[in-house]
């Protein structure tokens, strides 16, 4: 028996946005790029712990690793958009956003930048397992993001995982446009980082 595996299909903007999003006959073939900008307001006062966190660059499942937006059209059918993309790798972008978020959270003393020579007390790692627009129901498309995060305590060369959690968010699109997709993804990321921050705070709080 021959097995058929789901494939990631590449469609042009003509198919993806003229049919799925814009719903009209006008098409544009110029490439557009976007970034996620989920930001947290700075927390006033001193840090709640003396922890120093090294936020490693996140990994991401291969289906969502490229810059092109991904749309889920069926149970096993996905599309990648060449003309509407993230400006940089989504793994790098989400890693940097997480780093900036934690810097402003006040839950630790330091958040290290890549290449820092300072020693960390903890390491944060994560794998992004979903990052797409769910358009199976064209009347109510949504942005979906999911990741698994791990907090590792570094104790004199003895590393131990003290937190391992899955975070998932789904936010509706306010309109059928790529800009609305990015805005919904921003909300997903902010929701995930808010939950992650709360969990990290519990683990880092002095006992």
PDB file of C-alpha atoms in Angstrom, residues 35-40 55-58 89-105 186 189-190 192-194:
ATOM      1  CA  UNK A  35       7.845  41.862  12.259  1.00  0.00           C
ATOM      2  CA  UNK A  36       6.194  40.869  15.524  1.00  0.00           C
ATOM      3  CA  UNK A  37       6.205  43.619  18.122  1.00  0.00           C
ATOM      4  CA  UNK A  38       4.697  42.215  21.312  1.00  0.00           C
ATOM      5  CA  UNK A  39       5.984  44.589  23.999  1.00  0.00           C
ATOM      6  CA  UNK A  40       5.663  44.758  27.759  1.00  0.00           C
ATOM      7  CA  UNK A  55      17.643  33.117  26.734  1.00  0.00           C
ATOM      8  CA  UNK A  56      18.912  30.766  24.054  1.00  0.00           C
ATOM      9  CA  UNK A  57      17.828  31.134  20.457  1.00  0.00           C
ATOM     10  CA  UNK A  58      14.568  29.220  20.116  1.00  0.00           C
ATOM     11  CA  UNK A  89      13.590  34.240  10.814  1.00  0.00           C
ATOM     12  CA  UNK A  90      10.563  33.713  13.090  1.00  0.00           C
ATOM     13  CA  UNK A  91      12.709  31.742  15.555  1.00  0.00           C
ATOM     14  CA  UNK A  92      15.154  34.638  15.894  1.00  0.00           C
ATOM     15  CA  UNK A  93      12.355  37.211  16.087  1.00  0.00           C
ATOM     16  CA  UNK A  94      10.429  35.397  18.819  1.00  0.00           C
ATOM     17  CA  UNK A  95      13.636  34.732  20.770  1.00  0.00           C
ATOM     18  CA  UNK A  96      14.525  38.434  20.711  1.00  0.00           C
ATOM     19  CA  UNK A  97      11.004  39.488  21.661  1.00  0.00           C
ATOM     20  CA  UNK A  98      11.074  37.073  24.604  1.00  0.00           C
ATOM     21  CA  UNK A  99      14.436  38.469  25.718  1.00  0.00           C
ATOM     22  CA  UNK A 100      13.156  42.062  25.628  1.00  0.00           C
ATOM     23  CA  UNK A 101       9.949  41.060  27.416  1.00  0.00           C
ATOM     24  CA  UNK A 102      11.810  39.413  30.298  1.00  0.00           C
ATOM     25  CA  UNK A 103      14.192  42.387  30.565  1.00  0.00           C
ATOM     26  CA  UNK A 104      11.178  44.587  31.283  1.00  0.00           C
ATOM     27  CA  UNK A 105       9.405  42.122  33.575  1.00  0.00           C
ATOM     28  CA  UNK A 186       1.326  39.679  18.292  1.00  0.00           C
ATOM     29  CA  UNK A 189       2.795  36.023  21.561  1.00  0.00           C
ATOM     30  CA  UNK A 190       1.882  38.532  24.283  1.00  0.00           C
ATOM     31  CA  UNK A 192       2.105  33.283  25.766  1.00  0.00           C
ATOM     32  CA  UNK A 193       4.813  35.520  27.226  1.00  0.00           C
ATOM     33  CA  UNK A 194       2.476  36.700  29.986  1.00  0.00           C
TER      34      UNK A 194
END
